Short mmCIF file of C-alpha atoms and ligand atoms in Angstrom, two decimals:
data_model
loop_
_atom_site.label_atom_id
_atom_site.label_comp_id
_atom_site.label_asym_id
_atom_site.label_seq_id
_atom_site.Cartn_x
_atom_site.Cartn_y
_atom_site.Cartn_z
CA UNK D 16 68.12 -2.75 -28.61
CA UNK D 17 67.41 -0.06 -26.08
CA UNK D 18 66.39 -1.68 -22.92
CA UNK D 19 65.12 -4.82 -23.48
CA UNK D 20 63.29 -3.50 -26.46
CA UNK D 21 64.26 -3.94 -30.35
CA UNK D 22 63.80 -0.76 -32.38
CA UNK D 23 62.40 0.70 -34.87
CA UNK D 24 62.69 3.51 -37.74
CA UNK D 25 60.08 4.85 -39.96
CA UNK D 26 60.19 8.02 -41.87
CA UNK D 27 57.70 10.38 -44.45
CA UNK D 28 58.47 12.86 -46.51
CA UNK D 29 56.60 16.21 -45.89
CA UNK D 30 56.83 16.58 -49.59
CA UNK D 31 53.06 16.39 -50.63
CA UNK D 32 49.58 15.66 -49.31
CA UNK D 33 49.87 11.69 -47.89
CA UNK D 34 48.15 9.50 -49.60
CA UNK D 35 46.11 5.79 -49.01
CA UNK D 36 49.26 4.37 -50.74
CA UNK D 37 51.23 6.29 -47.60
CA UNK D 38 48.53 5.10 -45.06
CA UNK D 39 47.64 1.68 -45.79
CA UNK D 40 51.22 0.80 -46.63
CA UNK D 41 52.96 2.53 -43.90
CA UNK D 42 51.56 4.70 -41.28
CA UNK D 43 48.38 2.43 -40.58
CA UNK D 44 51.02 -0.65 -39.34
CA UNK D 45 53.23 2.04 -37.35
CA UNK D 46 50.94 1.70 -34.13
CA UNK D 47 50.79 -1.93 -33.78
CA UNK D 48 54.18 -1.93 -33.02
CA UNK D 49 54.08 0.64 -30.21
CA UNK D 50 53.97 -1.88 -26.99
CA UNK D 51 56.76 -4.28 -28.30
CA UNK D 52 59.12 -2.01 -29.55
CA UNK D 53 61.07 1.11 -28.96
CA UNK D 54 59.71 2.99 -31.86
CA UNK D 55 60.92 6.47 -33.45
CA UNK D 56 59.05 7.70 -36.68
CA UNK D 57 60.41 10.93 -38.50
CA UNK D 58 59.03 13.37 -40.23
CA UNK D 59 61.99 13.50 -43.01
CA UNK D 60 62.25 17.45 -44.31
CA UNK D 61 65.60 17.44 -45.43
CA UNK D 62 64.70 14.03 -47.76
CA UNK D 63 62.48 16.39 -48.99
CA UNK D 64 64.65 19.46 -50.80
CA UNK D 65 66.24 16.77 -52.80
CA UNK D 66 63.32 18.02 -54.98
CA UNK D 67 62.64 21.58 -54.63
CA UNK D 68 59.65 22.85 -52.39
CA UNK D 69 58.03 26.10 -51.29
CA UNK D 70 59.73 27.15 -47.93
CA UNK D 71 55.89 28.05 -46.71
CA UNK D 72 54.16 24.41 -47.72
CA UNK D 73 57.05 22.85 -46.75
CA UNK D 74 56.95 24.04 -42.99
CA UNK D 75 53.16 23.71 -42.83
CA UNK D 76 53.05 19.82 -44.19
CA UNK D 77 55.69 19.33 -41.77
CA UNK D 78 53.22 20.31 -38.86
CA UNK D 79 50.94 18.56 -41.44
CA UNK D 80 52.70 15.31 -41.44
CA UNK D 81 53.23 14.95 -37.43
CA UNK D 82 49.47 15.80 -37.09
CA UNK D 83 49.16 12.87 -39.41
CA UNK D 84 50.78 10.36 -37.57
CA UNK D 85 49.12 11.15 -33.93
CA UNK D 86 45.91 11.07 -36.49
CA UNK D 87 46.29 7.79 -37.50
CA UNK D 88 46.95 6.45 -34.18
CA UNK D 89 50.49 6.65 -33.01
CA UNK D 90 50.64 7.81 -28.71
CA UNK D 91 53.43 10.80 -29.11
CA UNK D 92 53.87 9.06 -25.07
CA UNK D 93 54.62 5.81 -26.52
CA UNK D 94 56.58 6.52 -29.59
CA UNK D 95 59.32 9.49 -30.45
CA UNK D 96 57.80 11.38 -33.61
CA UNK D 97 60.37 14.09 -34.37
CA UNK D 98 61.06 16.35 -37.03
CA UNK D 99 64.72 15.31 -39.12
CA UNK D 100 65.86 18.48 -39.39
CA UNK D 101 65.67 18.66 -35.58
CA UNK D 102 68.65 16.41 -34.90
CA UNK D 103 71.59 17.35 -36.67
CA UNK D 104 73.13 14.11 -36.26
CA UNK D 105 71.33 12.89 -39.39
CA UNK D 106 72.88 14.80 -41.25
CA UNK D 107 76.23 14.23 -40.08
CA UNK D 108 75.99 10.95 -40.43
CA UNK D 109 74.55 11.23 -43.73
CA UNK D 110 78.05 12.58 -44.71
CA UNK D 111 79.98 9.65 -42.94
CA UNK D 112 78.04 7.30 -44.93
CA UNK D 113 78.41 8.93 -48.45
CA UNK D 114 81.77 8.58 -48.10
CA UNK D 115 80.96 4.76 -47.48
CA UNK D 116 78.49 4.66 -50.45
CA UNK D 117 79.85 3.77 -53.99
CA UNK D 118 78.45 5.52 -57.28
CA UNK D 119 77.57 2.91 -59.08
CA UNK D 120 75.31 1.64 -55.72
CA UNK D 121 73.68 5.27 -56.11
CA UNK D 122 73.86 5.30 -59.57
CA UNK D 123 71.38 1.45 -59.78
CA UNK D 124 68.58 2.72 -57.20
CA UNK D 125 65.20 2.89 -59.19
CA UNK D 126 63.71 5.83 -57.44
CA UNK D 127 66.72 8.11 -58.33
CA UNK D 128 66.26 6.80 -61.63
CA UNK D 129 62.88 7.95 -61.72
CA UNK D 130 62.98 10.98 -59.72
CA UNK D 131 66.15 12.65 -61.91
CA UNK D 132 63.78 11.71 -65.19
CA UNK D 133 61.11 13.73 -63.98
CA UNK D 134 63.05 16.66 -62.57
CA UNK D 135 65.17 16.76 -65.08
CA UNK D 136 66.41 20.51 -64.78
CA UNK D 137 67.21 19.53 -60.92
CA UNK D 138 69.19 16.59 -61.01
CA UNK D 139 71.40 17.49 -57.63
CA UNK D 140 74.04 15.99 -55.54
CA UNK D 141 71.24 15.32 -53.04
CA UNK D 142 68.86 13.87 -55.09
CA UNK D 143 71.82 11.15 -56.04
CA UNK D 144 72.87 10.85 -52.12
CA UNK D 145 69.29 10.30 -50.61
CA UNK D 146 69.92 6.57 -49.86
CA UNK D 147 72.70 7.34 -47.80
CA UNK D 148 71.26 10.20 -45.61
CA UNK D 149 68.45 7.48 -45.44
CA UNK D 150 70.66 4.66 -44.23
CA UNK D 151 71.88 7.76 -41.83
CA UNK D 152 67.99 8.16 -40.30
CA UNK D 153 68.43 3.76 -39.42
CA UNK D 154 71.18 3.39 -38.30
CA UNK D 155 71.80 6.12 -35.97
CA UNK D 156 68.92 4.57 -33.93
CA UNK D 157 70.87 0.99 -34.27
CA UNK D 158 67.45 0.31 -35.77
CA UNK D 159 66.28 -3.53 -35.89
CA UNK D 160 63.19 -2.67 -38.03
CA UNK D 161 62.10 -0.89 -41.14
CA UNK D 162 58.22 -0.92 -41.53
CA UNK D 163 57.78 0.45 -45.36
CA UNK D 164 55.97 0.11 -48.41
CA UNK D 165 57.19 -2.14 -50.93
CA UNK D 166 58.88 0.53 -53.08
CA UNK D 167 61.48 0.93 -50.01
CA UNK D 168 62.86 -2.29 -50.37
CA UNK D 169 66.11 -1.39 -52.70
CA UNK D 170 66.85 1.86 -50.47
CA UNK D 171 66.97 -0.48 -47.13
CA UNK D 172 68.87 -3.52 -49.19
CA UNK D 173 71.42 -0.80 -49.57
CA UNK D 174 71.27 0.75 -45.65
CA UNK D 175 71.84 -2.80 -45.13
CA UNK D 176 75.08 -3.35 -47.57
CA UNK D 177 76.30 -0.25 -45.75
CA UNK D 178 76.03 -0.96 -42.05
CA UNK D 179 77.69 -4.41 -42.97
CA UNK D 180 80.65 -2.53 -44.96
CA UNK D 181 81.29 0.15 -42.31
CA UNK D 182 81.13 -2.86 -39.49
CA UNK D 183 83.72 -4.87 -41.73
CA UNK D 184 86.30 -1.74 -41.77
CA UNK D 185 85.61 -0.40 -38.24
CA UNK D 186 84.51 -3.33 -36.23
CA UNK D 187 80.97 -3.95 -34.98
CA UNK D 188 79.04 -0.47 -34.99
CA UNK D 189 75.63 -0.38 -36.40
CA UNK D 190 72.67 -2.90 -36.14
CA UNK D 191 71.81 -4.51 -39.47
CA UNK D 192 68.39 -3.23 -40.43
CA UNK D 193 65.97 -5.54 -41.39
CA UNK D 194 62.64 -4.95 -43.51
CA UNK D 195 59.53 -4.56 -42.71
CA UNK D 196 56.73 -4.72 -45.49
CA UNK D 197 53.30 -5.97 -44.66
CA UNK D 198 51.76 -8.17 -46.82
CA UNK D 199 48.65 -6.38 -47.10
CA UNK D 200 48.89 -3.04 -48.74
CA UNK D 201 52.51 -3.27 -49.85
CA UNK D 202 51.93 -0.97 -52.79
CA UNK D 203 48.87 0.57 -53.55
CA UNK D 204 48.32 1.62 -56.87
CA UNK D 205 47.00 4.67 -58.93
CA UNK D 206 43.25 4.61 -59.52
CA UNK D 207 43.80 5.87 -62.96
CA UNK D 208 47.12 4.02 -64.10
CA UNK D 209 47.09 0.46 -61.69
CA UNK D 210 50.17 -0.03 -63.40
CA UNK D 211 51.74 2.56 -61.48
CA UNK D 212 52.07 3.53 -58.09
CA UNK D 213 49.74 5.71 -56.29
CA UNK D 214 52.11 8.84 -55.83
CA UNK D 215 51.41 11.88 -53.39
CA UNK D 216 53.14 13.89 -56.55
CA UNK D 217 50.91 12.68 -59.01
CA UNK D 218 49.43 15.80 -60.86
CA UNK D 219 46.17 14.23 -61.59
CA UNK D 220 43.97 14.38 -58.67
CA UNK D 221 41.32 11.37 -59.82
CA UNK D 222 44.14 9.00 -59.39
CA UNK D 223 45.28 9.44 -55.97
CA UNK D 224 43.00 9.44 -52.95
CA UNK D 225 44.33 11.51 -50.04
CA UNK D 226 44.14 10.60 -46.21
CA UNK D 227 42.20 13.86 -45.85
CA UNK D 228 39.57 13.79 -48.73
CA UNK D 229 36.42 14.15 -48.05
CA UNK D 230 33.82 11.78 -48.13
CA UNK D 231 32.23 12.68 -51.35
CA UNK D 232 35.89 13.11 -52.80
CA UNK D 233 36.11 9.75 -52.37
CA UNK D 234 33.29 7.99 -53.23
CA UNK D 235 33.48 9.68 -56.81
CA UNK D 236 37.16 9.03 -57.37
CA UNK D 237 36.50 5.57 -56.51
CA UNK D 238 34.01 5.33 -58.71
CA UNK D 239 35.76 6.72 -61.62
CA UNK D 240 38.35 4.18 -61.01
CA UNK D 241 39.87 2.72 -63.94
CA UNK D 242 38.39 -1.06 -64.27
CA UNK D 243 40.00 -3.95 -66.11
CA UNK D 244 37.46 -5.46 -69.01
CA UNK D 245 34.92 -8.23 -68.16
CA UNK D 246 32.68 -7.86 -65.34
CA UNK D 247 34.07 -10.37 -62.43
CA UNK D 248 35.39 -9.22 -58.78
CA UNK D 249 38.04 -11.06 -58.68
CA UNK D 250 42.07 -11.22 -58.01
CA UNK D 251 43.74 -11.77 -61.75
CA UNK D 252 46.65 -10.79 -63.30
CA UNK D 253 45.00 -9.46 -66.58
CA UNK D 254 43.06 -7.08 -64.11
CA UNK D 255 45.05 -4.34 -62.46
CA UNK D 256 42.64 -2.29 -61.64
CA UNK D 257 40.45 -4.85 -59.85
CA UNK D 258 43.48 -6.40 -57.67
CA UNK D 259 44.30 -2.86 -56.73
CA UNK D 260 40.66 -2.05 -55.56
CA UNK D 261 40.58 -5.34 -53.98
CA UNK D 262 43.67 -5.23 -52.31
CA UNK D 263 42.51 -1.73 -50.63
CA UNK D 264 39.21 -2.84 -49.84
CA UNK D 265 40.65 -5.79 -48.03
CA UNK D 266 42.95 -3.29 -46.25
CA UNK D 267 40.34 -1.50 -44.56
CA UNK D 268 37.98 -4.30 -43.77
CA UNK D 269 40.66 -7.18 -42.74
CA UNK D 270 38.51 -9.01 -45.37
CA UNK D 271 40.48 -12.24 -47.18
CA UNK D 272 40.45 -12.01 -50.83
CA UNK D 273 38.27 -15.47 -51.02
CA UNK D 274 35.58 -13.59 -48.95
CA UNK D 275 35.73 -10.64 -50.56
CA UNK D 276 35.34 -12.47 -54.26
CA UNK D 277 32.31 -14.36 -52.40
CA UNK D 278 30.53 -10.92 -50.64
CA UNK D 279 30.15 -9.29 -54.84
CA UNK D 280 29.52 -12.68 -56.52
CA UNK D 281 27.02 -11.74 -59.42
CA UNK D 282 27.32 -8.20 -58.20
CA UNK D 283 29.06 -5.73 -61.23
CA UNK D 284 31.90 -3.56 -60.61
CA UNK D 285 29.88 -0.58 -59.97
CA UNK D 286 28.77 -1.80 -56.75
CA UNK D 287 31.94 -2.61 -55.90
CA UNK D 288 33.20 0.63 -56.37
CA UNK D 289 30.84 1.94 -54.55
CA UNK D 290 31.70 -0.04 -51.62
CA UNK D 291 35.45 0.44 -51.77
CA UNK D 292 34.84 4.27 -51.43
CA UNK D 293 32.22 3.69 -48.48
CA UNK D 294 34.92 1.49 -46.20
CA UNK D 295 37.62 3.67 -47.32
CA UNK D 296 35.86 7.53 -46.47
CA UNK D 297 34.67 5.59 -43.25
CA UNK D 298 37.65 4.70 -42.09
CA UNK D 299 39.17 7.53 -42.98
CA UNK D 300 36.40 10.51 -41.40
CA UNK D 301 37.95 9.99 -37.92
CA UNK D 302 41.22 10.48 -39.07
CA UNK D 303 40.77 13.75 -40.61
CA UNK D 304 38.53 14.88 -37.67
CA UNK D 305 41.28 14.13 -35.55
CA UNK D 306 43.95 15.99 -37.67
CA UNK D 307 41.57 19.13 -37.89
CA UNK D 308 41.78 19.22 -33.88
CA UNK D 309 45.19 19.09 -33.89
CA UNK D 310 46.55 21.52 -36.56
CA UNK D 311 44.37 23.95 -34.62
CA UNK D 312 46.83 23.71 -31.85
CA UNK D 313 50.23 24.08 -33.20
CA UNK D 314 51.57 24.76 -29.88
CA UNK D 315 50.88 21.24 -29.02
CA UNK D 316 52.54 20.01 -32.01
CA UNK D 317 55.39 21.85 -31.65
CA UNK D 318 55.76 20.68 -27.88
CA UNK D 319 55.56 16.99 -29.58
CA UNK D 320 58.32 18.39 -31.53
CA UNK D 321 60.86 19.27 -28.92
CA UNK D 322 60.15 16.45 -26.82
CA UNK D 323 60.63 13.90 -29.64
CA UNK D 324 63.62 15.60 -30.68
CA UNK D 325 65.08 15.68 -27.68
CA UNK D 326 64.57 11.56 -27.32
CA UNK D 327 66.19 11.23 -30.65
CA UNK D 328 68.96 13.09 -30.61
CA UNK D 329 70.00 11.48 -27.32
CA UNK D 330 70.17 8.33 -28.64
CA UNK D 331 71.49 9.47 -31.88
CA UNK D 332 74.84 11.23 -29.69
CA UNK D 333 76.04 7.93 -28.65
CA UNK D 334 75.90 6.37 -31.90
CA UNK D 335 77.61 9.53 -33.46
CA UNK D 336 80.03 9.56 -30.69
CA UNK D 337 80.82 5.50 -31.48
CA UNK D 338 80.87 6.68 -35.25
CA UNK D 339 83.72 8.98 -34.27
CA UNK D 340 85.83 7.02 -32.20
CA UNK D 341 86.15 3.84 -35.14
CA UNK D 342 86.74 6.95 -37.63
CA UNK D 343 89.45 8.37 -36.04
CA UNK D 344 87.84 12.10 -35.66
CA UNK D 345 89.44 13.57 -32.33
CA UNK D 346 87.02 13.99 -29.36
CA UNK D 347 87.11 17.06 -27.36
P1 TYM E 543 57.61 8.36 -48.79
O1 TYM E 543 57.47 9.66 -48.06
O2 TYM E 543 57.58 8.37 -50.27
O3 TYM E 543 56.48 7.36 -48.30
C1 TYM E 543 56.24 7.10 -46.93
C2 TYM E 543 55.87 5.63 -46.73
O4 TYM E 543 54.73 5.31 -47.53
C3 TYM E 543 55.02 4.16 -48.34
N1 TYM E 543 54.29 4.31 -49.61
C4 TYM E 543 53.47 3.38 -50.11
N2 TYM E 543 53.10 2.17 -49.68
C5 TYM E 543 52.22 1.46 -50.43
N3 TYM E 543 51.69 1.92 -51.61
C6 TYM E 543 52.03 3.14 -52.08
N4 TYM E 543 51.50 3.61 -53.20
C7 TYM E 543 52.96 3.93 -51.34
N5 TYM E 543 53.51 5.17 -51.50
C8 TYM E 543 54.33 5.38 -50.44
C9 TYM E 543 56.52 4.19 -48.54
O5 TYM E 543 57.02 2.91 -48.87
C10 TYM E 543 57.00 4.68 -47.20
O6 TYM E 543 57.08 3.61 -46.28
N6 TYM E 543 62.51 7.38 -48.52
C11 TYM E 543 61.26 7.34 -47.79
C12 TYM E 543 61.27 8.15 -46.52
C13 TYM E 543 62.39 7.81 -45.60
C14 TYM E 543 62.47 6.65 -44.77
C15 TYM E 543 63.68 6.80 -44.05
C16 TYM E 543 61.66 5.54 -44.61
C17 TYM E 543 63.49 8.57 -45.35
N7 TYM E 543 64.28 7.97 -44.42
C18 TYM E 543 64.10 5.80 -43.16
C19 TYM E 543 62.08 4.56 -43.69
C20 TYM E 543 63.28 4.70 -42.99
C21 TYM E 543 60.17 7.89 -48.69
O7 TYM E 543 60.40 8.61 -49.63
O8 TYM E 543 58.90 7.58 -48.28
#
């Protein structure tokens, strides 16, 4: 709690162009919760040399990323956006908690799994840490709430098992994070594999629609969308494709899935297609005017920046300071 508020903890990695998987799963909810909560979303840098980047793209999807968020609706004057790499306490904490963290926890999570297959000549320390420094980024805000997309869930099970170890040894120190994963938009798949998540480090463009495509970008990667066979709109478990289309169609227009079966009765899956690009480049053309605006003033951004980062890391000192007392680390 800060105040009488409960908190909450959201982070994205700068590490490619965001995707609707990214939007419709995460950043689209992050506003809602603006007025209730106290609410600090991250732009997470260091998460993002576990895999190596170019020092150049790196820093401009950072500015990228933050543009992103005030984009897609978040008030930098209601909520803290800040930069990780800005508050040094993440890191520091990131350390206490690896030494809290067992290997074989590390050693089970499905992302490094997948991540150390397909950077196979980079498989580093960090790459095998990342849940921890992650844990790091919720707890030090003694966060109440994690809004994320479904593929989260094992990385905040274990931020979990670790503020409940470290408050067994040391007494109570860290809020127990809870999940946050709305229903709708959970995990939005790849237009060309719907077995597979939609991933902003996907190498083929068809299957991934970015926030910032264009209109016509859309429409046609929509409508090359891989289909299921048969001819029906309608939510199945032989048809992929289909429940992926409908589940983002029913993002953007708040549409149930009964209604949206009823709207293309008799209609073929061209049409629908069609349709899922329209609501999707519509909804998405303010956004990217928005983010235009604001990447042409980088002062702005960077004033975001410093102010956000200077909300965090006060709240992050007196955790880290509480950290440090139940270690036993002498205070100067
Ligand atoms: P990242 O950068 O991969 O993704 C950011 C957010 O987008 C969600 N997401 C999706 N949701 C639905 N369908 C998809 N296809 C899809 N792809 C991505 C993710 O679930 C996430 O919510 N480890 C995190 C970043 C992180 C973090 C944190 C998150 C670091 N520290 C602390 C929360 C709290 C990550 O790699 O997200």
């Amino acid at each position: 709690m800060l105040g009488d508020k409960k908190i909450i903890f959201s982070g994205v990695q700068p590490s490619g162009n965001l995707t609707i998987g990214n939007y419709l799963g995460a950043i689209k909810n992050f506003s809602a919760f603006s007025e209730e909560y106290k609410c600090f979303y991250c732009v997470v840098d260091m998460h993002a040399i576990t895999v190596r980047q170019v020092a150049a793209d790196l820093r401009r999807r950072t500015y990228e990323t933050l543009a992103l968020y005030i984009a897609c609706g978040l008030d930098p004057e209601k909520n803290t956006l800040f930069v990780q790499s800005h508050v040094p306490a993440h890191a520091e904490l990131g350390w206490v908690l690896d030494c809290h963290t067992m290997f074989g926890e590390l050693s089970r999570m499905t992302q490094f799994k997948d991540k150390s297959a397909k950077h196979a000549d980079n498989i580093n320390a960090g790459l095998f840490t990342y849940p921890a420094l992650m844990a790091a980024d919720i707890l030090l805000y003694q966060t109440d709430l994690v809004p994320v997309g479904i593929d989260q869930k094992q990385h905040l099970e274990l931020s979990r098992d670790i503020a409940q170890r470290f408050n067994g040894i040391y007494g109570d120190t860290f809020t127990v994070p809870e999940p946050y994963i709305a229903k709708s938009g959970m995990k939005i798949m790849s237009l060309a594999e719907p077995l597979s998540k939609m991933s902003k480090s996907d190498t083929n463009q068809n299957a991934v629609v970015y926030i910032l495509d264009g209109k016509d970008d859309i429409i046609r990667k929509f409508k090359r969308a891989v289909t299921d066979s048969g001819s029906e709109i309608r939510m199945s478990d032989d048809k992929p494709g289909i429940n992926n289309l409908m589940t983002i169609y029913s993002c953007f227009t708040g549409k149930s899935f009964d209604d949206i079966e009823r709207e293309f009765e008799g209609k073929g899956y061209g049409d629908f297609k069609l349709a899922v690009g329209e609501v999707c480049a519509d909804a998405l053309t303010p956004v990217r005017e928005k983010f235009n605006a604001l990447m042409n003033d980088k002062a702005y951004l960077e004033e975001i920046m410093k102010k956000g980062a200077d909300e965090a890391a006060y709240c992050a000192r007196k955790t880290m300071s509480k950290v440090k007392r139940k270690l036993g680390f002498v205070a100067l």
